């Protein structure tokens, strides 16, 4: 894999706050906003680690900044909440997300080996 792929992967693993400045600055060119970031991160991680979606999500959630970002998105973006609930239905007890009194949470220990 080329240097360009590695550079993009490194940029994706930076915290979302550092990359975008959390609405104080325009997004960096070429870095998607909102829920597209997560999808792109998972796509890049799958390519970099030759793994499936679930493992890529586990790896991504090992990063505290991404875990916080996901927790915020699933509770403040209706489409993200819909995708999170679909993840729960599809994965059952293995789900990386849980619902607690109507609030979606990223489970503790997610991504731990």
mmCIF file of N, CA and C in Angstrom:
data_model
loop_
_atom_site.group_PDB
_atom_site.id
_atom_site.type_symbol
_atom_site.label_atom_id
_atom_site.label_comp_id
_atom_site.label_asym_id
_atom_site.label_seq_id
_atom_site.Cartn_x
_atom_site.Cartn_y
_atom_site.Cartn_z
ATOM 1 N N UNK A 1 0.839 -1.167 0.000
ATOM 2 C CA UNK A 1 0.000 0.000 0.000
ATOM 3 C C UNK A 1 0.885 1.230 0.000
ATOM 4 N N UNK A 2 0.460 2.241 -0.721
ATOM 5 C CA UNK A 2 1.275 3.421 -0.888
ATOM 6 C C UNK A 2 1.254 4.343 0.310
ATOM 7 N N UNK A 3 2.099 5.336 0.226
ATOM 8 C CA UNK A 3 2.212 6.323 1.291
ATOM 9 C C UNK A 3 0.916 7.112 1.439
ATOM 10 N N UNK A 4 0.247 7.369 0.321
ATOM 11 C CA UNK A 4 -1.006 8.117 0.370
ATOM 12 C C UNK A 4 -2.030 7.393 1.231
ATOM 13 N N UNK A 5 -2.129 6.056 1.077
ATOM 14 C CA UNK A 5 -3.062 5.263 1.883
ATOM 15 C C UNK A 5 -2.703 5.370 3.359
ATOM 16 N N UNK A 6 -1.427 5.268 3.675
ATOM 17 C CA UNK A 6 -0.959 5.348 5.054
ATOM 18 C C UNK A 6 -1.262 6.720 5.649
ATOM 19 N N UNK A 7 -1.037 7.781 4.872
ATOM 20 C CA UNK A 7 -1.305 9.130 5.360
ATOM 21 C C UNK A 7 -2.786 9.321 5.653
ATOM 22 N N UNK A 8 -3.640 8.817 4.765
ATOM 23 C CA UNK A 8 -5.086 8.934 4.998
ATOM 24 C C UNK A 8 -5.498 8.159 6.238
ATOM 25 N N UNK A 9 -4.931 6.962 6.423
ATOM 26 C CA UNK A 9 -5.254 6.153 7.595
ATOM 27 C C UNK A 9 -4.821 6.875 8.869
ATOM 28 N N UNK A 10 -3.610 7.449 8.865
ATOM 29 C CA UNK A 10 -3.115 8.179 10.035
ATOM 30 C C UNK A 10 -4.013 9.364 10.355
ATOM 31 N N UNK A 11 -4.469 10.070 9.317
ATOM 32 C CA UNK A 11 -5.360 11.207 9.549
ATOM 33 C C UNK A 11 -6.690 10.748 10.116
ATOM 34 N N UNK A 12 -7.182 9.598 9.681
ATOM 35 C CA UNK A 12 -8.454 9.100 10.200
ATOM 36 C C UNK A 12 -8.352 8.709 11.668
ATOM 37 N N UNK A 13 -7.182 8.253 12.090
ATOM 38 C CA UNK A 13 -7.031 7.813 13.472
ATOM 39 C C UNK A 13 -6.806 8.974 14.429
ATOM 40 N N UNK A 14 -6.583 10.188 13.918
ATOM 41 C CA UNK A 14 -6.507 11.349 14.789
ATOM 42 C C UNK A 14 -7.888 11.579 15.385
ATOM 43 N N UNK A 15 -7.921 12.294 16.485
ATOM 44 C CA UNK A 15 -9.227 12.546 17.091
ATOM 45 C C UNK A 15 -10.055 13.446 16.185
ATOM 46 N N UNK A 16 -11.356 13.265 16.174
ATOM 47 C CA UNK A 16 -12.210 14.108 15.342
ATOM 48 C C UNK A 16 -12.076 15.590 15.715
ATOM 49 N N UNK A 17 -11.864 15.889 17.004
ATOM 50 C CA UNK A 17 -11.727 17.265 17.439
ATOM 51 C C UNK A 17 -10.512 17.924 16.788
ATOM 52 N N UNK A 18 -9.404 17.209 16.706
ATOM 53 C CA UNK A 18 -8.195 17.752 16.100
ATOM 54 C C UNK A 18 -8.380 17.945 14.605
ATOM 55 N N UNK A 19 -9.046 17.005 13.952
ATOM 56 C CA UNK A 19 -9.162 17.045 12.501
ATOM 57 C C UNK A 19 -10.093 18.139 12.022
ATOM 58 N N UNK A 20 -11.163 18.385 12.725
ATOM 59 C CA UNK A 20 -12.157 19.313 12.219
ATOM 60 C C UNK A 20 -12.247 20.570 13.060
ATOM 61 N N UNK A 21 -11.729 20.550 14.267
ATOM 62 C CA UNK A 21 -11.839 21.717 15.121
ATOM 63 C C UNK A 21 -13.239 21.895 15.672
ATOM 64 N N UNK A 22 -14.020 20.863 15.644
ATOM 65 C CA UNK A 22 -15.400 20.834 16.130
ATOM 66 C C UNK A 22 -16.171 22.105 15.829
ATOM 67 N N UNK A 23 -16.419 22.314 14.566
ATOM 68 C CA UNK A 23 -17.267 23.384 14.044
ATOM 69 C C UNK A 23 -16.685 24.783 14.206
ATOM 70 N N UNK A 24 -15.506 24.929 14.753
ATOM 71 C CA UNK A 24 -14.890 26.248 14.855
ATOM 72 C C UNK A 24 -14.139 26.584 13.574
ATOM 73 N N UNK A 25 -13.765 25.577 12.816
ATOM 74 C CA UNK A 25 -13.031 25.781 11.575
ATOM 75 C C UNK A 25 -13.685 24.929 10.491
ATOM 76 N N UNK A 26 -13.507 25.350 9.252
ATOM 77 C CA UNK A 26 -14.039 24.486 8.185
ATOM 78 C C UNK A 26 -13.287 23.167 8.158
ATOM 79 N N UNK A 27 -13.944 22.098 7.720
ATOM 80 C CA UNK A 27 -13.264 20.807 7.673
ATOM 81 C C UNK A 27 -12.089 20.834 6.709
ATOM 82 N N UNK A 28 -11.095 20.050 7.045
ATOM 83 C CA UNK A 28 -9.933 19.895 6.175
ATOM 84 C C UNK A 28 -10.408 19.372 4.830
ATOM 85 N N UNK A 29 -9.808 19.843 3.772
ATOM 86 C CA UNK A 29 -10.210 19.369 2.446
ATOM 87 C C UNK A 29 -9.986 17.868 2.336
ATOM 88 N N UNK A 30 -10.958 17.167 1.822
ATOM 89 C CA UNK A 30 -10.824 15.733 1.627
ATOM 90 C C UNK A 30 -11.249 14.907 2.833
ATOM 91 N N UNK A 31 -11.561 15.551 3.956
ATOM 92 C CA UNK A 31 -12.011 14.808 5.135
ATOM 93 C C UNK A 31 -13.508 15.042 5.283
ATOM 94 N N UNK A 32 -14.298 13.999 5.181
ATOM 95 C CA UNK A 32 -15.748 14.156 5.226
ATOM 96 C C UNK A 32 -16.242 14.588 6.599
ATOM 97 N N UNK A 33 -17.408 15.199 6.623
ATOM 98 C CA UNK A 33 -18.013 15.641 7.863
ATOM 99 C C UNK A 33 -19.020 14.602 8.348
ATOM 100 N N UNK A 34 -19.395 14.747 9.591
ATOM 101 C CA UNK A 34 -20.468 13.988 10.205
ATOM 102 C C UNK A 34 -20.328 12.477 10.058
ATOM 103 N N UNK A 35 -21.452 11.793 9.798
ATOM 104 C CA UNK A 35 -21.438 10.330 9.843
ATOM 105 C C UNK A 35 -20.581 9.712 8.752
ATOM 106 N N UNK A 36 -20.287 10.450 7.712
ATOM 107 C CA UNK A 36 -19.433 9.926 6.641
ATOM 108 C C UNK A 36 -18.039 9.597 7.157
ATOM 109 N N UNK A 37 -17.593 10.328 8.181
ATOM 110 C CA UNK A 37 -16.269 10.072 8.741
ATOM 111 C C UNK A 37 -16.150 8.648 9.270
ATOM 112 N N UNK A 38 -17.165 8.217 9.986
ATOM 113 C CA UNK A 38 -17.144 6.873 10.573
ATOM 114 C C UNK A 38 -17.102 5.816 9.473
ATOM 115 N N UNK A 39 -17.940 5.989 8.477
ATOM 116 C CA UNK A 39 -17.981 5.021 7.383
ATOM 117 C C UNK A 39 -16.641 4.963 6.656
ATOM 118 N N UNK A 40 -16.026 6.121 6.436
ATOM 119 C CA UNK A 40 -14.728 6.149 5.775
ATOM 120 C C UNK A 40 -13.657 5.517 6.660
ATOM 121 N N UNK A 41 -13.697 5.804 7.959
ATOM 122 C CA UNK A 41 -12.734 5.201 8.886
ATOM 123 C C UNK A 41 -12.828 3.675 8.838
ATOM 124 N N UNK A 42 -14.029 3.136 8.903
ATOM 125 C CA UNK A 42 -14.217 1.682 8.890
ATOM 126 C C UNK A 42 -13.733 1.105 7.566
ATOM 127 N N UNK A 43 -14.044 1.771 6.476
ATOM 128 C CA UNK A 43 -13.577 1.312 5.166
ATOM 129 C C UNK A 43 -12.048 1.263 5.127
ATOM 130 N N UNK A 44 -11.399 2.317 5.608
ATOM 131 C CA UNK A 44 -9.932 2.374 5.609
ATOM 132 C C UNK A 44 -9.340 1.309 6.540
ATOM 133 N N UNK A 45 -9.940 1.107 7.690
ATOM 134 C CA UNK A 45 -9.429 0.117 8.639
ATOM 135 C C UNK A 45 -9.577 -1.294 8.090
ATOM 136 N N UNK A 46 -10.684 -1.556 7.404
ATOM 137 C CA UNK A 46 -10.874 -2.880 6.794
ATOM 138 C C UNK A 46 -9.788 -3.147 5.764
ATOM 139 N N UNK A 47 -9.466 -2.132 4.976
ATOM 140 C CA UNK A 47 -8.423 -2.291 3.958
ATOM 141 C C UNK A 47 -7.049 -2.439 4.609
ATOM 142 N N UNK A 48 -6.777 -1.650 5.636
ATOM 143 C CA UNK A 48 -5.463 -1.668 6.277
ATOM 144 C C UNK A 48 -5.213 -2.956 7.055
ATOM 145 N N UNK A 49 -6.268 -3.521 7.659
ATOM 146 C CA UNK A 49 -6.105 -4.697 8.525
ATOM 147 C C UNK A 49 -6.672 -5.980 7.927
ATOM 148 N N UNK A 50 -7.207 -5.901 6.725
ATOM 149 C CA UNK A 50 -7.831 -7.065 6.073
ATOM 150 C C UNK A 50 -8.810 -7.762 7.023
ATOM 151 N N UNK A 51 -9.764 -6.995 7.519
ATOM 152 C CA UNK A 51 -10.714 -7.551 8.482
ATOM 153 C C UNK A 51 -12.141 -7.196 8.070
ATOM 154 N N UNK A 52 -13.091 -7.749 8.784
ATOM 155 C CA UNK A 52 -14.496 -7.478 8.536
ATOM 156 C C UNK A 52 -14.962 -6.207 9.226
ATOM 157 N N UNK A 53 -16.207 -5.870 9.001
ATOM 158 C CA UNK A 53 -16.777 -4.643 9.549
ATOM 159 C C UNK A 53 -16.740 -4.652 11.073
ATOM 160 N N UNK A 54 -17.181 -5.756 11.688
ATOM 161 C CA UNK A 54 -17.256 -5.812 13.149
ATOM 162 C C UNK A 54 -15.879 -5.598 13.782
ATOM 163 N N UNK A 55 -14.857 -6.277 13.278
ATOM 164 C CA UNK A 55 -13.511 -6.119 13.839
ATOM 165 C C UNK A 55 -12.994 -4.697 13.617
ATOM 166 N N UNK A 56 -13.277 -4.126 12.463
ATOM 167 C CA UNK A 56 -12.850 -2.744 12.196
ATOM 168 C C UNK A 56 -13.525 -1.781 13.174
ATOM 169 N N UNK A 57 -14.804 -2.007 13.446
ATOM 170 C CA UNK A 57 -15.505 -1.159 14.414
ATOM 171 C C UNK A 57 -14.900 -1.315 15.801
ATOM 172 N N UNK A 58 -14.575 -2.546 16.197
ATOM 173 C CA UNK A 58 -13.937 -2.768 17.502
ATOM 174 C C UNK A 58 -12.613 -2.026 17.579
ATOM 175 N N UNK A 59 -11.811 -2.137 16.536
ATOM 176 C CA UNK A 59 -10.505 -1.455 16.510
ATOM 177 C C UNK A 59 -10.676 0.055 16.599
ATOM 178 N N UNK A 60 -11.620 0.586 15.864
ATOM 179 C CA UNK A 60 -11.845 2.033 15.872
ATOM 180 C C UNK A 60 -12.276 2.513 17.256
ATOM 181 N N UNK A 61 -13.114 1.726 17.921
ATOM 182 C CA UNK A 61 -13.619 2.134 19.234
ATOM 183 C C UNK A 61 -12.578 1.973 20.342
ATOM 184 N N UNK A 62 -11.408 1.430 20.022
ATOM 185 C CA UNK A 62 -10.311 1.405 20.991
ATOM 186 C C UNK A 62 -9.732 2.801 21.174
ATOM 187 N N UNK A 63 -9.958 3.668 20.204
ATOM 188 C CA UNK A 63 -9.480 5.044 20.277
ATOM 189 C C UNK A 63 -10.482 5.869 21.092
ATOM 190 N N UNK A 64 -10.067 6.416 22.243
ATOM 191 C CA UNK A 64 -11.010 7.166 23.091
ATOM 192 C C UNK A 64 -11.736 8.302 22.362
ATOM 193 N N UNK A 65 -11.045 9.005 21.496
ATOM 194 C CA UNK A 65 -11.689 10.125 20.790
ATOM 195 C C UNK A 65 -12.799 9.625 19.871
ATOM 196 N N UNK A 66 -12.556 8.522 19.178
ATOM 197 C CA UNK A 66 -13.592 7.972 18.301
ATOM 198 C C UNK A 66 -14.744 7.408 19.118
ATOM 199 N N UNK A 67 -14.434 6.808 20.266
ATOM 200 C CA UNK A 67 -15.492 6.279 21.123
ATOM 201 C C UNK A 67 -16.409 7.415 21.596
ATOM 202 N N UNK A 68 -15.820 8.550 21.994
ATOM 203 C CA UNK A 68 -16.617 9.715 22.401
ATOM 204 C C UNK A 68 -17.426 10.253 21.231
ATOM 205 N N UNK A 69 -16.794 10.311 20.066
ATOM 206 C CA UNK A 69 -17.472 10.846 18.893
ATOM 207 C C UNK A 69 -18.681 9.987 18.537
ATOM 208 N N UNK A 70 -18.515 8.664 18.550
ATOM 209 C CA UNK A 70 -19.617 7.759 18.244
ATOM 210 C C UNK A 70 -20.730 7.914 19.281
ATOM 211 N N UNK A 71 -20.358 7.990 20.562
ATOM 212 C CA UNK A 71 -21.362 8.145 21.619
ATOM 213 C C UNK A 71 -22.189 9.409 21.403
ATOM 214 N N UNK A 72 -21.540 10.467 20.990
ATOM 215 C CA UNK A 72 -22.265 11.711 20.748
ATOM 216 C C UNK A 72 -23.153 11.585 19.508
ATOM 217 N N UNK A 73 -22.599 11.060 18.431
ATOM 218 C CA UNK A 73 -23.349 10.962 17.185
ATOM 219 C C UNK A 73 -24.609 10.104 17.319
ATOM 220 N N UNK A 74 -24.496 8.959 17.998
ATOM 221 C CA UNK A 74 -25.654 8.056 18.076
ATOM 222 C C UNK A 74 -26.781 8.630 18.927
ATOM 223 N N UNK A 75 -26.490 9.667 19.704
ATOM 224 C CA UNK A 75 -27.522 10.300 20.521
ATOM 225 C C UNK A 75 -27.960 11.662 19.999
ATOM 226 N N UNK A 76 -27.284 12.191 18.984
ATOM 227 C CA UNK A 76 -27.637 13.518 18.479
ATOM 228 C C UNK A 76 -27.952 13.546 16.992
ATOM 229 N N UNK A 77 -27.802 12.455 16.296
ATOM 230 C CA UNK A 77 -28.079 12.397 14.861
ATOM 231 C C UNK A 77 -29.060 11.246 14.641
ATOM 232 N N UNK A 78 -30.227 11.585 14.131
ATOM 233 C CA UNK A 78 -31.298 10.579 13.980
ATOM 234 C C UNK A 78 -30.873 9.410 13.090
ATOM 235 N N UNK A 79 -30.164 9.692 12.008
ATOM 236 C CA UNK A 79 -29.731 8.617 11.105
ATOM 237 C C UNK A 79 -28.704 7.718 11.791
ATOM 238 N N UNK A 80 -27.803 8.315 12.591
ATOM 239 C CA UNK A 80 -26.821 7.516 13.340
ATOM 240 C C UNK A 80 -27.522 6.646 14.380
ATOM 241 N N UNK A 81 -28.532 7.198 15.040
ATOM 242 C CA UNK A 81 -29.289 6.428 16.027
ATOM 243 C C UNK A 81 -29.983 5.245 15.355
ATOM 244 N N UNK A 82 -30.522 5.479 14.162
ATOM 245 C CA UNK A 82 -31.185 4.410 13.407
ATOM 246 C C UNK A 82 -30.182 3.304 13.072
ATOM 247 N N UNK A 83 -28.977 3.700 12.619
ATOM 248 C CA UNK A 83 -27.947 2.712 12.291
ATOM 249 C C UNK A 83 -27.476 1.973 13.547
ATOM 250 N N UNK A 84 -27.388 2.677 14.679
ATOM 251 C CA UNK A 84 -26.962 2.055 15.933
ATOM 252 C C UNK A 84 -27.979 1.000 16.381
ATOM 253 N N UNK A 85 -29.249 1.327 16.286
ATOM 254 C CA UNK A 85 -30.290 0.358 16.676
ATOM 255 C C UNK A 85 -30.301 -0.840 15.736
ATOM 256 N N UNK A 86 -30.032 -0.608 14.474
ATOM 257 C CA UNK A 86 -29.926 -1.707 13.517
ATOM 258 C C UNK A 86 -28.737 -2.599 13.882
ATOM 259 N N UNK A 87 -27.622 -1.993 14.288
ATOM 260 C CA UNK A 87 -26.438 -2.742 14.729
ATOM 261 C C UNK A 87 -26.788 -3.624 15.934
ATOM 262 N N UNK A 88 -27.550 -3.077 16.870
ATOM 263 C CA UNK A 88 -27.952 -3.833 18.061
ATOM 264 C C UNK A 88 -28.812 -5.029 17.657
ATOM 265 N N UNK A 89 -29.794 -4.812 16.786
ATOM 266 C CA UNK A 89 -30.662 -5.914 16.338
ATOM 267 C C UNK A 89 -29.860 -6.990 15.611
ATOM 268 N N UNK A 90 -28.957 -6.575 14.748
ATOM 269 C CA UNK A 90 -28.187 -7.514 13.943
ATOM 270 C C UNK A 90 -27.191 -8.316 14.778
ATOM 271 N N UNK A 91 -26.527 -7.664 15.741
ATOM 272 C CA UNK A 91 -25.455 -8.318 16.501
ATOM 273 C C UNK A 91 -25.885 -8.896 17.845
ATOM 274 N N UNK A 92 -27.058 -8.543 18.310
ATOM 275 C CA UNK A 92 -27.550 -9.106 19.576
ATOM 276 C C UNK A 92 -26.593 -8.879 20.735
ATOM 277 N N UNK A 93 -26.238 -9.947 21.443
ATOM 278 C CA UNK A 93 -25.385 -9.846 22.631
ATOM 279 C C UNK A 93 -23.964 -9.370 22.309
ATOM 280 N N UNK A 94 -23.535 -9.537 21.063
ATOM 281 C CA UNK A 94 -22.187 -9.072 20.670
ATOM 282 C C UNK A 94 -22.155 -7.608 20.284
ATOM 283 N N UNK A 95 -23.288 -6.943 20.276
ATOM 284 C CA UNK A 95 -23.364 -5.554 19.821
ATOM 285 C C UNK A 95 -22.393 -4.670 20.591
ATOM 286 N N UNK A 96 -21.813 -3.736 19.890
ATOM 287 C CA UNK A 96 -20.863 -2.798 20.476
ATOM 288 C C UNK A 96 -21.582 -1.628 21.137
ATOM 289 N N UNK A 97 -22.872 -1.538 20.885
ATOM 290 C CA UNK A 97 -23.712 -0.460 21.401
ATOM 291 C C UNK A 97 -24.868 -1.092 22.168
ATOM 292 N N UNK A 98 -25.309 -0.397 23.200
ATOM 293 C CA UNK A 98 -26.463 -0.857 23.969
ATOM 294 C C UNK A 98 -27.410 0.318 24.171
ATOM 295 N N UNK A 99 -28.634 0.006 24.528
ATOM 296 C CA UNK A 99 -29.599 1.054 24.838
ATOM 297 C C UNK A 99 -29.932 0.950 26.322
ATOM 298 N N UNK A 100 -29.799 2.077 27.016
ATOM 299 C CA UNK A 100 -30.037 2.121 28.456
ATOM 300 C C UNK A 100 -31.003 3.259 28.745
ATOM 301 N N UNK A 101 -32.242 2.920 29.120
ATOM 302 C CA UNK A 101 -33.275 3.921 29.406
ATOM 303 C C UNK A 101 -33.437 4.916 28.263
ATOM 304 N N UNK A 102 -33.455 4.423 27.039
ATOM 305 C CA UNK A 102 -33.654 5.272 25.878
ATOM 306 C C UNK A 102 -32.405 5.959 25.354
ATOM 307 N N UNK A 103 -31.297 5.846 26.068
ATOM 308 C CA UNK A 103 -30.041 6.456 25.619
ATOM 309 C C UNK A 103 -29.141 5.374 25.042
ATOM 310 N N UNK A 104 -28.569 5.653 23.883
ATOM 311 C CA UNK A 104 -27.642 4.716 23.261
ATOM 312 C C UNK A 104 -26.250 4.948 23.834
ATOM 313 N N UNK A 105 -25.572 3.859 24.187
ATOM 314 C CA UNK A 105 -24.231 3.960 24.755
ATOM 315 C C UNK A 105 -23.298 2.975 24.064
ATOM 316 N N UNK A 106 -22.020 3.348 24.007
ATOM 317 C CA UNK A 106 -21.003 2.428 23.530
ATOM 318 C C UNK A 106 -20.643 1.576 24.736
ATOM 319 N N UNK A 107 -20.709 0.279 24.590
ATOM 320 C CA UNK A 107 -20.469 -0.608 25.720
ATOM 321 C C UNK A 107 -19.057 -0.467 26.267
ATOM 322 N N UNK A 108 -18.922 -0.600 27.566
ATOM 323 C CA UNK A 108 -17.601 -0.580 28.206
ATOM 324 C C UNK A 108 -16.816 -1.800 27.767
ATOM 325 N N UNK A 109 -15.518 -1.626 27.611
ATOM 326 C CA UNK A 109 -14.651 -2.733 27.223
ATOM 327 C C UNK A 109 -14.680 -3.029 25.739
ATOM 328 N N UNK A 110 -15.412 -2.231 24.959
ATOM 329 C CA UNK A 110 -15.455 -2.444 23.531
ATOM 330 C C UNK A 110 -14.073 -2.245 22.959
ATOM 331 N N UNK A 111 -13.679 -3.195 22.134
ATOM 332 C CA UNK A 111 -12.386 -3.113 21.488
ATOM 333 C C UNK A 111 -11.267 -3.719 22.308
ATOM 334 N N UNK A 112 -11.557 -4.077 23.545
ATOM 335 C CA UNK A 112 -10.534 -4.696 24.389
ATOM 336 C C UNK A 112 -10.307 -6.123 23.941
ATOM 337 N N UNK A 113 -9.092 -6.566 24.043
ATOM 338 C CA UNK A 113 -8.773 -7.952 23.675
ATOM 339 C C UNK A 113 -8.822 -8.818 24.908
#
